[in-house]
Tab-separated table of C-alpha atoms and ligand atoms in Angstrom:
chain	number	residue	atom	x	y	z
A	1	MET	CA	-28.849	-18.402	47.885
A	2	ALA	CA	-26.370	-18.603	50.397
A	3	THR	CA	-27.676	-16.597	53.462
A	4	LEU	CA	-27.069	-12.753	53.241
A	5	ARG	CA	-24.334	-11.551	55.591
A	6	LEU	CA	-23.254	-8.364	56.705
A	7	GLY	CA	-21.320	-6.074	54.128
A	8	ASP	CA	-23.418	-7.831	51.184
A	9	ILE	CA	-25.426	-5.907	48.943
A	10	ALA	CA	-29.110	-6.448	49.267
A	11	PRO	CA	-30.589	-8.344	46.452
A	12	ASP	CA	-32.348	-6.292	43.768
A	13	PHE	CA	-35.838	-7.470	42.773
A	14	THR	CA	-38.991	-6.835	40.722
A	15	GLN	CA	-42.183	-7.876	43.189
A	16	GLU	CA	-45.939	-7.291	43.690
A	17	SER	CA	-47.002	-5.109	46.601
A	18	SER	CA	-49.781	-3.447	48.485
A	19	GLN	CA	-48.257	-0.388	46.337
A	20	GLY	CA	-48.136	-1.833	43.257
A	21	PRO	CA	-44.986	-3.311	41.565
A	22	ILE	CA	-41.686	-2.743	43.390
A	23	ARG	CA	-38.261	-2.353	41.801
A	24	PHE	CA	-36.440	-2.628	44.907
A	25	HIS	CA	-33.326	-0.722	44.562
A	26	GLU	CA	-34.880	2.092	42.596
A	27	TRP	CA	-37.701	2.397	45.286
A	28	ALA	CA	-35.072	2.295	48.073
A	29	GLY	CA	-33.317	5.553	46.309
A	30	ASP	CA	-30.813	7.125	48.412
A	31	SER	CA	-32.761	6.245	51.491
A	32	TRP	CA	-32.306	3.749	54.479
A	33	VAL	CA	-34.182	0.656	54.139
A	34	ILE	CA	-35.670	-1.735	56.937
A	35	LEU	CA	-37.274	-4.966	54.909
A	36	PHE	CA	-38.805	-7.320	57.294
A	37	SER	CA	-40.723	-10.295	57.276
A	38	HIS	CA	-43.625	-11.749	59.000
A	39	PRO	CA	-45.024	-15.043	58.693
A	40	ALA	CA	-48.722	-14.412	57.452
A	41	ASP	CA	-51.545	-12.099	56.902
A	42	PHE	CA	-54.295	-12.117	59.560
A	43	THR	CA	-52.620	-13.385	62.711
A	44	PRO	CA	-52.401	-11.443	65.781
A	45	VAL	CA	-48.511	-10.930	66.402
A	46	CYS	CA	-48.200	-9.818	62.675
A	47	THR	CA	-50.807	-7.479	63.003
A	48	THR	CA	-49.701	-5.677	66.060
A	49	GLU	CA	-46.098	-5.304	64.127
A	50	LEU	CA	-47.151	-3.988	61.082
A	51	GLY	CA	-49.661	-1.673	63.029
A	52	ARG	CA	-46.101	-0.304	65.050
A	53	THR	CA	-44.413	0.260	62.331
A	54	ALA	CA	-47.322	2.528	61.050
A	55	ALA	CA	-47.585	4.302	63.912
A	56	LEU	CA	-43.714	4.737	64.150
A	57	GLY	CA	-43.387	6.210	60.584
A	58	GLY	CA	-42.648	9.676	61.629
A	59	GLU	CA	-39.275	7.976	63.544
A	60	PHE	CA	-38.375	6.019	60.364
A	61	ALA	CA	-38.981	9.063	58.199
A	62	ARG	CA	-37.145	11.027	60.737
A	63	ARG	CA	-33.611	8.788	60.277
A	64	GLY	CA	-35.022	8.658	56.465
A	65	VAL	CA	-35.530	4.771	56.668
A	66	LYS	CA	-38.528	3.346	54.611
A	67	PRO	CA	-40.154	0.426	55.920
A	68	ILE	CA	-41.161	-2.418	53.777
A	69	ALA	CA	-42.713	-5.506	54.954
A	70	ILE	CA	-43.089	-8.928	52.840
A	71	SER	CA	-44.976	-12.317	53.109
A	72	VAL	CA	-45.632	-14.824	50.755
A	73	ASP	CA	-49.725	-14.102	50.692
A	74	PRO	CA	-51.068	-12.030	47.815
A	75	VAL	CA	-51.620	-8.643	46.976
A	76	ASP	CA	-55.462	-9.010	47.449
A	77	LYS	CA	-55.282	-10.550	50.957
A	78	HIS	CA	-52.558	-7.712	51.815
A	79	GLN	CA	-55.075	-5.204	51.121
A	80	GLN	CA	-57.997	-6.559	53.403
A	81	TRP	CA	-55.571	-7.202	55.953
A	82	ILE	CA	-53.914	-3.247	55.936
A	83	ALA	CA	-57.768	-2.212	56.763
A	84	ASP	CA	-58.049	-4.356	59.445
A	85	ILE	CA	-54.734	-3.410	60.823
A	86	ASN	CA	-55.533	0.043	60.234
A	87	GLU	CA	-58.861	-0.373	62.055
A	88	THR	CA	-57.591	-2.544	65.142
A	89	GLN	CA	-54.419	-0.561	65.392
A	90	ASN	CA	-55.951	2.736	64.962
A	91	THR	CA	-53.392	3.588	62.467
A	92	THR	CA	-52.504	3.999	58.827
A	93	VAL	CA	-50.305	1.619	57.297
A	94	ASN	CA	-48.663	3.740	54.192
A	95	PHE	CA	-45.336	1.765	53.574
A	96	PRO	CA	-45.654	-1.193	51.048
A	97	ILE	CA	-46.281	-4.689	51.855
A	98	LEU	CA	-44.553	-6.901	49.183
A	99	ALA	CA	-46.881	-9.903	47.813
A	100	ASP	CA	-44.432	-12.728	47.598
A	101	ALA	CA	-46.278	-15.201	46.738
A	102	ASP	CA	-44.242	-16.945	44.228
A	103	ARG	CA	-41.587	-16.694	46.996
A	104	LYS	CA	-38.755	-14.991	44.722
A	105	VAL	CA	-37.724	-12.791	47.557
A	106	SER	CA	-38.227	-14.897	50.513
A	107	GLU	CA	-35.609	-16.889	48.366
A	108	LEU	CA	-33.308	-14.542	47.858
A	109	TYR	CA	-32.927	-13.290	51.348
A	110	ASP	CA	-33.512	-16.766	52.728
A	111	LEU	CA	-36.618	-15.914	54.935
A	112	ILE	CA	-38.023	-19.358	54.562
A	113	HIS	CA	-36.371	-21.484	57.433
A	114	PRO	CA	-37.992	-25.274	56.366
A	115	ASN	CA	-37.101	-26.625	60.148
A	116	ALA	CA	-39.296	-23.744	61.684
A	117	SER	CA	-42.184	-23.538	58.973
A	118	ALA	CA	-42.283	-25.276	54.933
A	119	THR	CA	-44.636	-22.568	54.017
A	120	ALA	CA	-44.418	-19.359	56.031
A	121	THR	CA	-41.679	-16.870	56.018
A	122	VAL	CA	-39.806	-16.001	59.688
A	123	ARG	CA	-39.453	-12.980	61.672
A	124	SER	CA	-36.638	-11.345	59.805
A	125	VAL	CA	-35.078	-7.735	59.526
A	126	PHE	CA	-32.610	-6.452	57.054
A	127	PHE	CA	-31.516	-3.100	57.671
A	128	ILE	CA	-29.919	-1.659	54.506
A	129	ASP	CA	-28.069	1.490	53.922
A	130	PRO	CA	-28.354	3.845	51.058
A	131	LYS	CA	-25.288	1.861	49.467
A	132	LYS	CA	-27.271	-1.017	49.098
A	133	THR	CA	-25.271	-2.861	51.749
A	134	VAL	CA	-26.836	-5.193	54.362
A	135	ARG	CA	-25.704	-3.363	57.623
A	136	ALA	CA	-27.638	-5.870	60.232
A	137	THR	CA	-30.018	-8.611	60.223
A	138	LEU	CA	-32.194	-10.285	62.844
A	139	THR	CA	-34.551	-13.336	63.184
A	140	TYR	CA	-37.269	-14.011	65.299
A	141	PRO	CA	-39.472	-17.102	65.349
A	142	ALA	CA	-43.344	-16.669	64.315
A	143	SER	CA	-44.222	-16.364	67.798
A	144	THR	CA	-42.049	-13.824	69.216
A	145	GLY	CA	-43.185	-10.210	68.078
A	146	ARG	CA	-39.999	-7.684	67.348
A	147	ASN	CA	-39.104	-4.459	69.636
A	148	PHE	CA	-39.783	-1.840	67.275
A	149	ASP	CA	-37.970	0.884	69.602
A	150	GLU	CA	-34.900	-1.893	69.132
A	151	LEU	CA	-34.883	-1.378	65.385
A	152	LEU	CA	-34.820	2.526	65.762
A	153	ARG	CA	-32.107	1.992	68.318
A	154	VAL	CA	-29.875	-0.022	65.657
A	155	VAL	CA	-30.581	2.559	62.847
A	156	ASP	CA	-29.510	5.163	65.533
A	157	SER	CA	-26.111	3.114	66.221
A	158	LEU	CA	-25.446	2.026	62.319
A	159	GLN	CA	-26.127	6.202	61.665
A	160	LEU	CA	-23.782	7.460	64.441
A	161	THR	CA	-20.794	4.959	63.233
A	162	ASP	CA	-21.097	6.433	59.965
A	163	SER	CA	-20.973	9.965	60.728
A	164	HIS	CA	-19.009	10.151	63.830
A	165	LYS	CA	-16.716	7.046	64.075
A	166	VAL	CA	-18.223	5.800	67.299
A	167	ALA	CA	-19.657	2.840	68.592
A	168	THR	CA	-22.585	1.919	71.004
A	169	PRO	CA	-21.999	-0.127	74.126
A	170	ALA	CA	-24.168	-2.677	75.608
A	171	ASP	CA	-27.753	-1.031	76.449
A	172	TRP	CA	-27.170	2.080	74.868
A	173	LYS	CA	-29.900	4.449	74.261
A	174	ASP	CA	-29.820	8.016	72.436
A	175	GLY	CA	-28.079	10.333	74.527
A	176	ASP	CA	-25.882	7.964	76.693
A	177	ASP	CA	-21.901	7.771	76.160
A	178	VAL	CA	-20.693	6.150	73.347
A	179	VAL	CA	-17.075	4.580	72.177
A	180	ILE	CA	-14.483	5.588	69.995
A	181	VAL	CA	-14.223	3.033	67.243
A	182	PRO	CA	-10.795	1.383	67.719
A	183	SER	CA	-9.595	2.153	64.148
A	184	LEU	CA	-9.426	5.921	64.721
A	185	GLN	CA	-5.972	6.407	66.111
A	186	ASP	CA	-4.788	9.429	64.250
A	187	PRO	CA	-3.960	12.130	67.089
A	188	ALA	CA	-5.205	15.162	64.701
A	189	GLU	CA	-8.382	13.511	63.652
A	190	LEU	CA	-9.251	12.647	67.401
A	191	LYS	CA	-8.961	16.280	68.371
A	192	GLU	CA	-11.073	17.211	65.705
A	193	ARG	CA	-13.697	14.997	66.067
A	194	PHE	CA	-14.132	14.833	70.192
A	195	PRO	CA	-13.387	18.410	71.174
A	196	LYS	CA	-14.762	17.645	74.621
A	197	GLY	CA	-12.163	14.561	74.963
A	198	TRP	CA	-12.625	11.171	76.077
A	199	ASN	CA	-12.043	8.926	78.888
A	200	ALA	CA	-9.219	6.062	78.053
A	201	VAL	CA	-10.476	3.533	80.513
A	202	ARG	CA	-8.220	1.252	78.357
A	203	PRO	CA	-6.272	2.287	75.241
A	204	TYR	CA	-8.944	0.287	73.617
A	205	LEU	CA	-11.875	1.879	75.628
A	206	ARG	CA	-12.611	5.320	74.754
A	207	VAL	CA	-15.495	6.575	76.356
A	208	THR	CA	-17.169	9.802	75.147
A	209	PRO	CA	-20.033	11.743	75.228
A	210	GLN	CA	-22.570	10.938	72.047
A	211	PRO	CA	-20.908	13.694	69.497
A	212	ASN	CA	-24.492	14.777	67.792
A	213	LYS	CA	-26.181	16.069	71.542
B	301	BEZ	C1	-49.172	-14.087	64.756
B	301	BEZ	O1	-48.606	-13.289	64.079
B	301	BEZ	O2	-49.323	-13.847	65.629
B	301	BEZ	C2	-48.560	-15.878	64.367
B	301	BEZ	C3	-48.054	-16.006	63.189
B	301	BEZ	C4	-47.834	-17.234	62.967
B	301	BEZ	C5	-47.729	-17.989	63.888
B	301	BEZ	C6	-47.770	-17.729	65.238
B	301	BEZ	C7	-48.158	-16.884	65.287
């Protein structure tokens, strides 16, 4: 399968998981989804990552996001590992972990990078919107744990763009100024959407307060 690109439809699949068989598109429903792979169960960085995801459950839910993890380990190993994550990370893993022992999903989502490892999945993340469109991706090596606050920040940025036609500048965090998307040029719509106005540093660089604050 060719590499998934932004704007592609996230491939549908049916696969076993720690919460039983999952038909992906049906499971996702009308939610956003963060599908993220980890190299292997019972490894240190992965244990902290899944613990952190569980701890942030309220933050994902508040944004309408369902997390789902995946590795090529089998269901029984996931079950044993979940108990370990809960104990060592002082949390409750209540999202599914796909058991992709036959690599069906790993191949669909290009999660095994043979020049990094012939057997383990890399640390990829797919941000998938309610229309099942891949909106953002990232990939880290096994040795680098992901920043889960950054995943939430990306979701916030994507959702702000959808709802308010703004983009988020470098190092933006929730509450900071944003920029009006270049495609929005209609004066009436600009006035309606941005009643507080904007600072046109350049015609293409229109800075405005975050509209939903
Ligand atoms: C880890 O999760 O700690 C890990 C997994 C595979 C390779 C290196 C580190």
